[in-house]
CSV table of C-alpha atoms in Angstrom, one decimal:
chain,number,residue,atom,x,y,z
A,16,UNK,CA,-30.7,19.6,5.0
A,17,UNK,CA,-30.2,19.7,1.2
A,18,UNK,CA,-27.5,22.1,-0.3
A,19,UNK,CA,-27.2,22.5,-3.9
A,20,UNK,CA,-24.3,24.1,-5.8
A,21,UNK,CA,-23.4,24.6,-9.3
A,22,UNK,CA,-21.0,26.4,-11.9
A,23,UNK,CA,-21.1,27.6,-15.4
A,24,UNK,CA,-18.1,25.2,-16.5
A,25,UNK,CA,-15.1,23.9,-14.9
A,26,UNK,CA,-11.4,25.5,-14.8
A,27,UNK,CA,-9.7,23.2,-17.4
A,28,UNK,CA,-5.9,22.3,-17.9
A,29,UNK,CA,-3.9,25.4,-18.4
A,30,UNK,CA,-0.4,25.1,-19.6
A,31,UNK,CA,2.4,23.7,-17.8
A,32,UNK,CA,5.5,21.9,-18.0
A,33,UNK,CA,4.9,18.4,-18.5
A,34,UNK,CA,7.5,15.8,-16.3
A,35,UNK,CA,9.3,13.1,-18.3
A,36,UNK,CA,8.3,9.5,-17.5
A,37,UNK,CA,10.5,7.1,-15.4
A,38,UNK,CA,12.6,4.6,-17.6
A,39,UNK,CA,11.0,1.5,-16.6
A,40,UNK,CA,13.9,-0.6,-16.8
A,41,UNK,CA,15.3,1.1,-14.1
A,42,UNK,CA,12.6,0.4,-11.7
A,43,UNK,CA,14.1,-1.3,-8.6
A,44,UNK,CA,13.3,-4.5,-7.2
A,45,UNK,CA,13.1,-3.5,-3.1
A,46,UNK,CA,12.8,-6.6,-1.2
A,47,UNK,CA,9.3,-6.4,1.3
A,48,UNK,CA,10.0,-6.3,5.0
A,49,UNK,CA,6.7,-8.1,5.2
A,50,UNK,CA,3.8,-10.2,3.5
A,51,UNK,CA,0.1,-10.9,4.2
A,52,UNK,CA,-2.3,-13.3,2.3
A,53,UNK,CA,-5.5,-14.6,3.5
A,54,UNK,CA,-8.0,-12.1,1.5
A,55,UNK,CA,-10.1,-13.5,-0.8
A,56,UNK,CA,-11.1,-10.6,-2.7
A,57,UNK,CA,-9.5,-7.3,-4.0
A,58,UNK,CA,-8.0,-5.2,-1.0
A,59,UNK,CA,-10.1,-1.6,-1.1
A,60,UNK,CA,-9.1,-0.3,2.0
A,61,UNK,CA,-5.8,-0.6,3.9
A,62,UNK,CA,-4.4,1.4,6.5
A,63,UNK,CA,-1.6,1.6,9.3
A,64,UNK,CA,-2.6,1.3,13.1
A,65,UNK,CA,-1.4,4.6,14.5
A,66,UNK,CA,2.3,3.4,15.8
A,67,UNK,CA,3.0,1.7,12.6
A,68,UNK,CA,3.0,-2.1,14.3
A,69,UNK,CA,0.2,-3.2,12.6
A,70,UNK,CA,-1.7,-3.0,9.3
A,71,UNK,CA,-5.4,-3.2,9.1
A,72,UNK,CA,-7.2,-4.2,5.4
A,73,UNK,CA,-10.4,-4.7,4.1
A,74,UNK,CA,-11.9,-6.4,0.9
A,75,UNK,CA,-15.3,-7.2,-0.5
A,76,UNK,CA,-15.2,-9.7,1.6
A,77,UNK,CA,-13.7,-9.5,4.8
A,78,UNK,CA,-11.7,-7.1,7.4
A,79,UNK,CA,-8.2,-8.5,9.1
A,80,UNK,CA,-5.7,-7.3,11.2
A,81,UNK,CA,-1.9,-8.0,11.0
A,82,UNK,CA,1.2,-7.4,12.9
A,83,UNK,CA,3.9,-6.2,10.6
A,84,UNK,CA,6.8,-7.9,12.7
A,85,UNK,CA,5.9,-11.0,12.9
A,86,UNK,CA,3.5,-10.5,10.0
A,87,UNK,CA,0.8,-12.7,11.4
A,88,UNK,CA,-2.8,-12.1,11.8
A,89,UNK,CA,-4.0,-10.9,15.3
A,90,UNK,CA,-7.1,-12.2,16.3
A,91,UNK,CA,-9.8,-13.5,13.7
A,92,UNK,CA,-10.9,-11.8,10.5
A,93,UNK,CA,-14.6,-10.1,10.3
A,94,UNK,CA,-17.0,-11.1,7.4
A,95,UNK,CA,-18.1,-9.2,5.2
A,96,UNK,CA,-20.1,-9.2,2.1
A,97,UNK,CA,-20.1,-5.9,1.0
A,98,UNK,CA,-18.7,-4.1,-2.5
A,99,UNK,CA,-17.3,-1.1,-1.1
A,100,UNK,CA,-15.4,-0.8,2.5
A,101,UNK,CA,-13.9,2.3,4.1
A,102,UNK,CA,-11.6,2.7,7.3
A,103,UNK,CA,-11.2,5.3,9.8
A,104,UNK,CA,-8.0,6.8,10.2
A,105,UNK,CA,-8.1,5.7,14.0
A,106,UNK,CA,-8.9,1.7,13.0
A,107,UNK,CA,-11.8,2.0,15.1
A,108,UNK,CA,-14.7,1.8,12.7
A,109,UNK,CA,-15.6,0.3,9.3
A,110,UNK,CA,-18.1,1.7,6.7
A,111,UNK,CA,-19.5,-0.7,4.3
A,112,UNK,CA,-22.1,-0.8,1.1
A,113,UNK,CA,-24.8,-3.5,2.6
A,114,UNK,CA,-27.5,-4.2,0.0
A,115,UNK,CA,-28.5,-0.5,-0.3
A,116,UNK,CA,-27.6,0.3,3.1
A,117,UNK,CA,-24.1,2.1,3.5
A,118,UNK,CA,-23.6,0.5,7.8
A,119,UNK,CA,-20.9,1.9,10.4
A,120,UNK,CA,-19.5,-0.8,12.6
A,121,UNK,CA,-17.1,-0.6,15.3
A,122,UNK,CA,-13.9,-2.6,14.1
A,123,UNK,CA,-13.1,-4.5,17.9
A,124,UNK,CA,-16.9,-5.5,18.3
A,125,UNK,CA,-18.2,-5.6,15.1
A,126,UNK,CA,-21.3,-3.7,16.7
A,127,UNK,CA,-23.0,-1.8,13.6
A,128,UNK,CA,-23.6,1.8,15.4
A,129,UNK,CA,-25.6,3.2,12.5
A,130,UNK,CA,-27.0,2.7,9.1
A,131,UNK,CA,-28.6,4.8,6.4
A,132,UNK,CA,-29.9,4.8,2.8
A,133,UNK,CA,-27.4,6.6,1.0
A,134,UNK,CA,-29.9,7.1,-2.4
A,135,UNK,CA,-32.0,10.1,-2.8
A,136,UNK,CA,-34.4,8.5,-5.1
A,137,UNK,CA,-35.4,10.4,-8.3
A,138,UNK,CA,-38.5,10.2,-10.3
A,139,UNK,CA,-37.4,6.9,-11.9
A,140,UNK,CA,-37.3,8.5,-15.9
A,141,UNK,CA,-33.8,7.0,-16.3
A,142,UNK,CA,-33.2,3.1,-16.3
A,143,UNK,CA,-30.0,3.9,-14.3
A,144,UNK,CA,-29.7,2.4,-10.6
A,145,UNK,CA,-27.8,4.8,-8.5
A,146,UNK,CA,-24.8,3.4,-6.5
A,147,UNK,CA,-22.0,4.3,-4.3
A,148,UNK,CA,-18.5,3.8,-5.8
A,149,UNK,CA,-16.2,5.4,-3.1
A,150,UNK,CA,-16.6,6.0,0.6
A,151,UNK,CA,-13.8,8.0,3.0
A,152,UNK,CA,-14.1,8.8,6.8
A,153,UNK,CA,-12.7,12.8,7.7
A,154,UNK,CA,-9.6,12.3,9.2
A,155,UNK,CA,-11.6,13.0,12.7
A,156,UNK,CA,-13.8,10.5,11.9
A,157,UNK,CA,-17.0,12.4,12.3
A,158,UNK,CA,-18.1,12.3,9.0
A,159,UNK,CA,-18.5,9.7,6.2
A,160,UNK,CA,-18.4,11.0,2.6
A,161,UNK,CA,-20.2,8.4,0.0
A,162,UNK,CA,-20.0,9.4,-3.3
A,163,UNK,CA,-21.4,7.6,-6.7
A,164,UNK,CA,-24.1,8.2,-9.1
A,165,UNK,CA,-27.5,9.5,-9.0
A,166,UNK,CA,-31.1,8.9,-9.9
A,167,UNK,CA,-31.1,12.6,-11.6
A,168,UNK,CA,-32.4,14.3,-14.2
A,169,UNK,CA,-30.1,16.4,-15.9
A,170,UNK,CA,-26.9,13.8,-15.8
A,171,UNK,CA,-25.0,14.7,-19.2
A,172,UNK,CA,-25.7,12.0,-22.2
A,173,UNK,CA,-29.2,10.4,-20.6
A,174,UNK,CA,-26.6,9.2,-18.3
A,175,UNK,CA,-26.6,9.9,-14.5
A,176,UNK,CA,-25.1,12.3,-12.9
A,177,UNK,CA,-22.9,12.0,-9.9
A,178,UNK,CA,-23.2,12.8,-6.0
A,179,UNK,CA,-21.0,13.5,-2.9
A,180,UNK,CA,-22.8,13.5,0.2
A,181,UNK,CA,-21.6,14.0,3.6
A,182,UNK,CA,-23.0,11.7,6.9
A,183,UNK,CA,-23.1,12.4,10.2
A,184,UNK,CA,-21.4,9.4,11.6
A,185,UNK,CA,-22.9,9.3,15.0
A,186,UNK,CA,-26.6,10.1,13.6
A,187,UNK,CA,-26.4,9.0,10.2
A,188,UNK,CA,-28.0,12.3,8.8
A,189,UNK,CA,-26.8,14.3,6.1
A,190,UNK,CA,-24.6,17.4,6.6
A,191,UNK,CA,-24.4,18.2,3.0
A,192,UNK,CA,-25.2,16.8,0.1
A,193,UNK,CA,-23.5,17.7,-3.5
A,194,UNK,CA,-25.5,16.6,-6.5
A,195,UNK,CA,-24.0,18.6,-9.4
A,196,UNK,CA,-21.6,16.4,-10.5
A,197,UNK,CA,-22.1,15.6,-14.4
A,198,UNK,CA,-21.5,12.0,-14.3
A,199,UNK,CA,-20.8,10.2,-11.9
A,200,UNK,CA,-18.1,9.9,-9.2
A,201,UNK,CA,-15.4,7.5,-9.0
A,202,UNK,CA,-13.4,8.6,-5.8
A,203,UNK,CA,-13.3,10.4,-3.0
A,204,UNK,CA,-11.0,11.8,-0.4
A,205,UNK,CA,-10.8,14.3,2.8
A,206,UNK,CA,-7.9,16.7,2.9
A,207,UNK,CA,-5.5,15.9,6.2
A,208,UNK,CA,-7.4,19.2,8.6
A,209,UNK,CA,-10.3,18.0,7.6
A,210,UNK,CA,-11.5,21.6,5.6
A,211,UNK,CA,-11.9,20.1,2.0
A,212,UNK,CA,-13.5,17.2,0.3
A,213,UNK,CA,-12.8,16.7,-3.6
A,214,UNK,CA,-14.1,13.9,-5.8
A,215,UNK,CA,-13.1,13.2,-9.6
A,216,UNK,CA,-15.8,11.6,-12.1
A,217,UNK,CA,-15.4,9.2,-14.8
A,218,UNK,CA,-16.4,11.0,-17.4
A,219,UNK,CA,-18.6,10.0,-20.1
A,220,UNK,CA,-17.2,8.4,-23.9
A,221,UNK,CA,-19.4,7.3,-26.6
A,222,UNK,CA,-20.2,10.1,-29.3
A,223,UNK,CA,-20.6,13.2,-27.0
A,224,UNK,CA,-17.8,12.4,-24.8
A,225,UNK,CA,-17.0,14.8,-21.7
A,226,UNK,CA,-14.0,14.5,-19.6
A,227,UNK,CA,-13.4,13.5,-16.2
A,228,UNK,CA,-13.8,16.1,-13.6
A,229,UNK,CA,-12.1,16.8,-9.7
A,230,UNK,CA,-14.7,19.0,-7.6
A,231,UNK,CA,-13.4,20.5,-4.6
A,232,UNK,CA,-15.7,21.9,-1.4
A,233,UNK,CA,-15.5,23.5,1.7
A,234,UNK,CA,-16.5,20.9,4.1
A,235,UNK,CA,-17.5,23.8,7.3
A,236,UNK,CA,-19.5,25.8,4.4
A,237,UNK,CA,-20.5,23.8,2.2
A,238,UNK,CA,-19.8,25.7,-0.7
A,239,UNK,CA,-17.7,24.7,-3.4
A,240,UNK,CA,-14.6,26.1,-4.2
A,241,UNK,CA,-13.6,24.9,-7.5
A,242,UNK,CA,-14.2,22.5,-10.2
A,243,UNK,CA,-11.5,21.5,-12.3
A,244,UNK,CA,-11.5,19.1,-15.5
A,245,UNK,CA,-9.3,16.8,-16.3
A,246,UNK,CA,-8.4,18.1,-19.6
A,247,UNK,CA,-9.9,20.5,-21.9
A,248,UNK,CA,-11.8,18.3,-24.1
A,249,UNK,CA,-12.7,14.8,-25.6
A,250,UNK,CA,-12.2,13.6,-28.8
A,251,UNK,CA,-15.2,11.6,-30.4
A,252,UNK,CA,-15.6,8.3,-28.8
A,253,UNK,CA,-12.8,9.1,-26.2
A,254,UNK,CA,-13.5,8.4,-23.3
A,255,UNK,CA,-11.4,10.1,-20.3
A,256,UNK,CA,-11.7,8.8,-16.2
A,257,UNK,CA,-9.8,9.8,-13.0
A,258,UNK,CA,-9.6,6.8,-11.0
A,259,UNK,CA,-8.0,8.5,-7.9
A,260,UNK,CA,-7.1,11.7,-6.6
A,261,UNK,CA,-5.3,12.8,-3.8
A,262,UNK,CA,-5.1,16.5,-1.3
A,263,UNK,CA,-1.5,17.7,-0.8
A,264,UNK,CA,-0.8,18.1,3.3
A,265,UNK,CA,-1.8,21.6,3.1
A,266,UNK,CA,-4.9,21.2,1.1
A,267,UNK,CA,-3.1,24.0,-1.4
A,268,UNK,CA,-2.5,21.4,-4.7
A,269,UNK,CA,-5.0,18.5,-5.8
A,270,UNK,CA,-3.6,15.2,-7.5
A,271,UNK,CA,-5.8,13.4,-10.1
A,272,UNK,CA,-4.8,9.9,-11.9
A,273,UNK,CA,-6.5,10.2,-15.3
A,274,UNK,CA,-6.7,7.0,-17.5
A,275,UNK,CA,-8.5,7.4,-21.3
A,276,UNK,CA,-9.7,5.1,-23.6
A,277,UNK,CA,-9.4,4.3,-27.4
A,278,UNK,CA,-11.8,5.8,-29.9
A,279,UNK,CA,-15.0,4.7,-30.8
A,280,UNK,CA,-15.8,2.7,-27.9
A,281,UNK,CA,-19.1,3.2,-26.6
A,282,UNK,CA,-19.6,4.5,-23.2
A,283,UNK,CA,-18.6,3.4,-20.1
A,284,UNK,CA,-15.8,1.1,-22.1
A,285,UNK,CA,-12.2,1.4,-21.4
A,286,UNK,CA,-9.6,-0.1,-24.1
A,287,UNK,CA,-6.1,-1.2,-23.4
A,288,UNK,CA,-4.7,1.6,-25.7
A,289,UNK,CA,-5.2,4.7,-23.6
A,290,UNK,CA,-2.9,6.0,-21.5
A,291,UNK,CA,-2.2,7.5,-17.6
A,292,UNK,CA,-0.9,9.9,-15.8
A,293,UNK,CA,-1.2,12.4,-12.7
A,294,UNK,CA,-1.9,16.1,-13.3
A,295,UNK,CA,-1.7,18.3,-10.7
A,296,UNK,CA,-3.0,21.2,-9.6
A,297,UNK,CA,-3.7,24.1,-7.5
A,298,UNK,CA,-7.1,24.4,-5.6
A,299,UNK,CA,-7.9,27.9,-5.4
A,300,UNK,CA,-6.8,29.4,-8.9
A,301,UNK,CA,-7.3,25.6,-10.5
A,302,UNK,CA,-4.4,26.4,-12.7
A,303,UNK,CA,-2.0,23.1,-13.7
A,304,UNK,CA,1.3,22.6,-12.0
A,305,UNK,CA,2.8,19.9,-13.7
A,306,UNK,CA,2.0,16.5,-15.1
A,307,UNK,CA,3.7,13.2,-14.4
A,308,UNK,CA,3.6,10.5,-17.3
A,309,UNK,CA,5.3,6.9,-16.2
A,310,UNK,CA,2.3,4.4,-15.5
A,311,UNK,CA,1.8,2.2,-18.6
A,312,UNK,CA,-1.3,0.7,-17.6
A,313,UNK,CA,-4.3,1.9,-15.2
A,314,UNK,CA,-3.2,4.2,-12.2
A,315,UNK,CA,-5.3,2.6,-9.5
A,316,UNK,CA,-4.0,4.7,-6.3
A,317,UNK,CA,-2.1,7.9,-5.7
A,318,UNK,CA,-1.1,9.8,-2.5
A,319,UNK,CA,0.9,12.6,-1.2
A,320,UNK,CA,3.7,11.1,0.6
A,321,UNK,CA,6.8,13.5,2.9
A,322,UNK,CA,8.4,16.7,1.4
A,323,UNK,CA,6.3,17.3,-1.9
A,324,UNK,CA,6.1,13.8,-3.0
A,325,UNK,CA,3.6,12.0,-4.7
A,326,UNK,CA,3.6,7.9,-4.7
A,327,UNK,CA,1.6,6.3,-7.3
A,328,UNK,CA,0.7,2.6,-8.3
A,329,UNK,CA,-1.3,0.6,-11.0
A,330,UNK,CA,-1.5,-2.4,-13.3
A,331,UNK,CA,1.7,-2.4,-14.4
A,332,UNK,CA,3.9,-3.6,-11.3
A,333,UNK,CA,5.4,-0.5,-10.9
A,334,UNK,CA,5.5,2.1,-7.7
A,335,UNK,CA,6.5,5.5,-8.2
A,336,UNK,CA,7.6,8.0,-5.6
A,337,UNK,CA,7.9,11.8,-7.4
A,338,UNK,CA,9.5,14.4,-6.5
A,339,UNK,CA,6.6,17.0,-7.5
A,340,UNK,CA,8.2,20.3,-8.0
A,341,UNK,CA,11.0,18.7,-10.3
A,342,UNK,CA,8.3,16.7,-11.9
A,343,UNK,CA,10.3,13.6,-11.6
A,344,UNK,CA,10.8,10.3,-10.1
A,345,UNK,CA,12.7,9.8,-7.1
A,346,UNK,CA,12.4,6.0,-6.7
A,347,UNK,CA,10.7,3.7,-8.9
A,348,UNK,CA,10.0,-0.2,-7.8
A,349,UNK,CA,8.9,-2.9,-9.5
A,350,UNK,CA,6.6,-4.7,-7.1
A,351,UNK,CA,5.8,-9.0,-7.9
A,352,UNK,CA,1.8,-7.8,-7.1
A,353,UNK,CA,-0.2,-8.2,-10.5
A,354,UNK,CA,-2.5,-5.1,-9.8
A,355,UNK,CA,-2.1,-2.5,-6.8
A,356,UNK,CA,-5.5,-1.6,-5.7
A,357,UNK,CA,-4.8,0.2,-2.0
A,358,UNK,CA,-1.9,1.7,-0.7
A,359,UNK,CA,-1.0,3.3,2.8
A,360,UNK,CA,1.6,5.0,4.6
A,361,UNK,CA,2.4,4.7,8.3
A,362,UNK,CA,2.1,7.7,10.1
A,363,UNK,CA,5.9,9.0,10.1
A,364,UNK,CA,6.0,8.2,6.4
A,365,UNK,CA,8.8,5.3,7.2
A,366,UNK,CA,6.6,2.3,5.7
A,367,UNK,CA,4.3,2.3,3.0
A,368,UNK,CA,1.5,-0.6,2.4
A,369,UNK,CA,0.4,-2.3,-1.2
A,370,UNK,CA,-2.8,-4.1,-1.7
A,371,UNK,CA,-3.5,-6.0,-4.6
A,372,UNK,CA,-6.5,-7.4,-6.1
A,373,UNK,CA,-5.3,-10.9,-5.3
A,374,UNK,CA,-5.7,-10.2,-2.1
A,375,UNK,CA,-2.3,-10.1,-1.0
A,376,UNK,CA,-0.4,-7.1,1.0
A,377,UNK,CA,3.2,-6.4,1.0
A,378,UNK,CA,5.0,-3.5,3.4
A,379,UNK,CA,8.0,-1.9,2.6
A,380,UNK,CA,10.7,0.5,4.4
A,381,UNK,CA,11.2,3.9,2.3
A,382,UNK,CA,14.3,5.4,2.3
A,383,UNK,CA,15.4,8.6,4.7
């Protein structure tokens, strides 16, 4: 069954009180407790086994399995050949893009238990193929959320617009699809009950640039509950992109990493000049909270860590760990990975995870 929603505009950024950045220079070198390589692609996905002994990780290529103690690999890695890759919060199954074909496997067998077309195919009057750019499981593991671009018409600029749709995972059918996104989506993520889903866009640049959106829905209803842009508007040829957003534990606040471009590149082209930071705010009202500059580069992954923190990680060899209501860093590390593009905590919030796009993973203990 098909469910469409749709709003007159988006809640954009209100006033707050922006944090000031970390002083890279003081970013501390924290020795890892333990290393994995073996990948031979970009780590997507990475996650801790529930008791925190072992770390499972997935690339385009591949899924392994490794024991953080004696950091070896247990048992022998899965192929893949597959662009995007999610993992359940339990380990026990493994969503990946197949062709066209988004297929649930079980992780121990490799069985695949279901697959489905994730495209609703449009009437083919834009030269734009549709494709999924993010996948996450609900933290039950009943549901898949894909989301990407669409076939549409409508999509702002003659581009696409974007789509978040929600699979049964036992049946493959859909629950609900959301198809109003502007352009399309770059990530996705459940919050930790289970009740939301949210999903930032990457915006559109050229010469009617719009910026980067996080859409928020009730996952029971599904209804949306608020749409919030990035910022209030784009200057001409700017072009403005959250690559990551993150729930708070309670579902009340929503974290988005939002990169922009230089001028006068056309669409879809990100320069080196832009800059990052995370802005967060509250779902329900969509009003901002704060905003934490300190990334110099590309903020690839954020999540809500213990207490009101916020841990972040980009390009630029450099892990943050905020302290959200002061707006400021608690703990920054300088990491010897060239670009961070996962990152996991265990369970009791005692270890956290770094994938890189080299392929390699480091652990590390975080302080009491």
């Amino acid at each position: 069954m098909f469910r469409f929603f749709s709003i007159s505009a988006a809640v954009v950024l209100a006033s707050h009180v922006q944090a000031q950045p970390p002083d890279p220079k003081k970013a501390i070198e924290t020795k890892p407790v333990a290393s994995f390589t073996g990948h031979q692609a970009s780590i997507s996905s990475i996650l801790f086994t529930k008791d925190g002994s072992g770390i499972i990780s997935a690339c385009a290529k591949d899924v392994r399995n490794w024991d953080v103690a004696t950091g070896k690999e247990q048992g022998a890695a899965q192929r893949l050949g597959n662009r995007v890759v999610a993992l359940s919060a339990d380990g026990k199954r493994l969503a990946s893009v197949d062709r066209d074909d988004v297929v649930i496997a079980d992780l121990a067998s490799s069985k695949k238990l279901v697959s489905f077309d994730p495209q609703i195919k449009a009437n083919g009057r834009f030269p734009f193929r549709s494709r999924v750019a993010a996948m996450a499981f609900s933290p039950d593991g009943k549901l898949l959320a894909t989301a990407g671009s669409s076939e549409r018409v409508g999509g702002r600029h003659g581009l696409p617009g974007g789509n978040v749709t929600l699979w049964d995972v036992a049946t493959g059918q859909i629950v609900h699809r959301f198809d109003t996104l502007g352009t399309s989506a770059s990530s996705v993520v459940f919050s930790a009950d289970g009740s939301k889903v949210a999903a930032g866009t990457a915006g559109a640049g050229g010469e009617l640039p719009a910026p980067a959106e996080a859409w928020i829905w009730d996952v029971a209803k599904g209804e949306l509950i608020r749409a919030i842009a990035s910022q209030e508007k784009s200057n001409y040829g700017q072009l403005v992109s959250i690559s990551d957003i993150a729930l708070s534990s309670d579902g009340k606040q929503l974290a988005m990493a939002v990169g922009t471009g230089g001028r006068g590149q056309p669409a879809g082209l990100i320069t080196g000049d832009g800059s990052s930071s995370i802005r967060i705010f509250e779902v329900m009202s969509g009003k901002a909270v704060t905003e934490l500059p300190g990334h110099t580069t590309r903020i690839s992954r954020i999540l809500y860590g213990s207490e009101g923190t916020i841990i972040s990680a980009g390009y630029d060899r450099a892990i943050h760990i905020w302290n959200v209501k002061s707006g400021k860093a608690n703990r920054s590390m300088a990491v010897p990975l060239n670009a961070v593009e996962a990152l996991a905590l265990s369970a009791d919030h005692k270890r956290m995870a770094a994938g890189a796009d080299t392929g390699d993973i480091l652990v590390w203990e975080l302080p009491k």
